PDB file of C-alpha atoms in Angstrom:
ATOM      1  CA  UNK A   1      94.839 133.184  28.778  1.00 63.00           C
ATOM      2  CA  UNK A   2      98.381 132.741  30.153  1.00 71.00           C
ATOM      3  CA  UNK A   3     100.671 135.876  30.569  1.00 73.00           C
ATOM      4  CA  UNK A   4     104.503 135.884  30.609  1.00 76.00           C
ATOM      5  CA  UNK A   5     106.214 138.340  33.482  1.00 78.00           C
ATOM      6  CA  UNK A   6     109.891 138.438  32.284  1.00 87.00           C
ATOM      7  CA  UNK A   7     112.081 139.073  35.578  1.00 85.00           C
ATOM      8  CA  UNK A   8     112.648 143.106  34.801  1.00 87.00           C
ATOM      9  CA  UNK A   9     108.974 143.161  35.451  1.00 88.00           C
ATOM     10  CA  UNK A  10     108.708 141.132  38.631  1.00 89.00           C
ATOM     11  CA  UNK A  11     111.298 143.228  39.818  1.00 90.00           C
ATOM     12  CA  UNK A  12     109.863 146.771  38.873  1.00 93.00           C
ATOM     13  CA  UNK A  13     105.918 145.487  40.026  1.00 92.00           C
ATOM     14  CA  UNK A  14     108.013 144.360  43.429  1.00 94.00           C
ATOM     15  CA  UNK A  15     109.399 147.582  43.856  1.00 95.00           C
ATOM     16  CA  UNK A  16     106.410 149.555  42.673  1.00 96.00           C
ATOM     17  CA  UNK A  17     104.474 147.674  45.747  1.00 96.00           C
ATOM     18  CA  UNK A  18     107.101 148.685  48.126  1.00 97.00           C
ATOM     19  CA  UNK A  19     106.800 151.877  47.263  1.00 97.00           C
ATOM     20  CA  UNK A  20     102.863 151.639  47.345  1.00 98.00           C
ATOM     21  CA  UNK A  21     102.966 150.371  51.091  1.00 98.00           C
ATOM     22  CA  UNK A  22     106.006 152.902  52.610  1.00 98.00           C
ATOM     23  CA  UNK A  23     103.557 155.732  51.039  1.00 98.00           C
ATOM     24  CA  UNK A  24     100.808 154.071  52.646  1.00 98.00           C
ATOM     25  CA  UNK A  25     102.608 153.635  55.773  1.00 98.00           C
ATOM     26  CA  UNK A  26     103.499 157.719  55.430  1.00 98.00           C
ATOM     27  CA  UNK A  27      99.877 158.180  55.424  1.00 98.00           C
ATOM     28  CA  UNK A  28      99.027 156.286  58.146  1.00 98.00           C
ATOM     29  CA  UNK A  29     101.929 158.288  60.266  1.00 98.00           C
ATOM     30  CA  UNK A  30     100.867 161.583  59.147  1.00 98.00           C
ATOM     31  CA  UNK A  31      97.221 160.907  60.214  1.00 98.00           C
ATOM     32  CA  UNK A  32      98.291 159.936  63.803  1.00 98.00           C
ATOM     33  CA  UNK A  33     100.145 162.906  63.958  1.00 97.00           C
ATOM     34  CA  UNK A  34      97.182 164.696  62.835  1.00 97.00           C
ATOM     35  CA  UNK A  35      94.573 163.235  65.676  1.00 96.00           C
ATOM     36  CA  UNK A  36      97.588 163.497  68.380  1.00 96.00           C
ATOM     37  CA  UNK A  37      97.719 166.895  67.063  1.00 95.00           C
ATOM     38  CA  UNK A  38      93.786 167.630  67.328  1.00 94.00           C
ATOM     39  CA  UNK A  39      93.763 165.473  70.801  1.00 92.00           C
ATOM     40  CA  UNK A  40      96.604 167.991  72.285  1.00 91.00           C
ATOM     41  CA  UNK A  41      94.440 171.095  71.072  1.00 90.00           C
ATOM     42  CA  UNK A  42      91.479 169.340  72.528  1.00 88.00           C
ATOM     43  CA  UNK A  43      93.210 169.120  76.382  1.00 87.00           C
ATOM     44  CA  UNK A  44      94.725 172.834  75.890  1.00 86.00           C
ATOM     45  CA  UNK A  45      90.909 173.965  74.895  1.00 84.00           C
ATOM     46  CA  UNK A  46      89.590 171.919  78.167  1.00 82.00           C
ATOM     47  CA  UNK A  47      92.833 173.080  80.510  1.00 78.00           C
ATOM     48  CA  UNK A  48      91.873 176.808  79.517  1.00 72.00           C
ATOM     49  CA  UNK A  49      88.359 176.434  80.450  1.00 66.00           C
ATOM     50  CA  UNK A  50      88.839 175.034  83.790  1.00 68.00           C
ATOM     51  CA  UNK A  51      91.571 177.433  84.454  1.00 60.00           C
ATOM     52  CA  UNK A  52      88.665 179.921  83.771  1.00 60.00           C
ATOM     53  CA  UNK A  53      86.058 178.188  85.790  1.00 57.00           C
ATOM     54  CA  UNK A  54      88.661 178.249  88.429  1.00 55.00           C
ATOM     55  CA  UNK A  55      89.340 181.824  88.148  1.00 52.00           C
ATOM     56  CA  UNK A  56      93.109 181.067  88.848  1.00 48.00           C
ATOM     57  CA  UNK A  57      96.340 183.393  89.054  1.00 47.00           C
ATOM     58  CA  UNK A  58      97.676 182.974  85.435  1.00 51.00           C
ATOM     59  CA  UNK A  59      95.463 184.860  82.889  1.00 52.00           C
ATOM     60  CA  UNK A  60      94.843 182.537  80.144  1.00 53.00           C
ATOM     61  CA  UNK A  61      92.630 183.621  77.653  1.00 56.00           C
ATOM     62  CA  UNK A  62      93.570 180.614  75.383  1.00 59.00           C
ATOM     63  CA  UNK A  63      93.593 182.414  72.493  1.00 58.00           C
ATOM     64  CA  UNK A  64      96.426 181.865  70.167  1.00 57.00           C
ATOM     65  CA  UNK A  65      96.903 185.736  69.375  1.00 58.00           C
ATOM     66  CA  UNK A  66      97.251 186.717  73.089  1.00 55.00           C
ATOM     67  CA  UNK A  67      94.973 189.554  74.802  1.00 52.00           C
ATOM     68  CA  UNK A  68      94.376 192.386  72.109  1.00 54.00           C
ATOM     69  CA  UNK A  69      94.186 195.339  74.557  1.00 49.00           C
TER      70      UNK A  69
END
């Protein structure tokens, strides 16, 4: 079987795939922005806890809400 593209349709497949890989690449950005995110909530977790262990000046309690008194 042979198929026929006419050039409207090379043209709108070419621009569907360009649209297929700058959402792709969107992905891609959002999920390194994701594990940079998760990786900076990772050293703020281990920074509190040795500023605990260390029993230093600054009162962290590393909770987001503050100290409920």
């Amino acid at each position: 079987m042979y198929f026929v593209i006419s050039n409207n349709q090379k043209l709108y497949l070419c621009l569907l795939l360009i649209a297929y890989c700058l959402l792709l690449i969107a992905y891609c950005l959002l999920l390194i922005a994701y594990c940079l995110l998760l990786i900076a909530y990772c050293l703020l977790l281990i920074g509190c806890h040795s500023a605990n262990l260390k029993k230093s000046f600054i009162s962290s309690d590393c909770s987001p809400l503050g100290r409920i008194k």
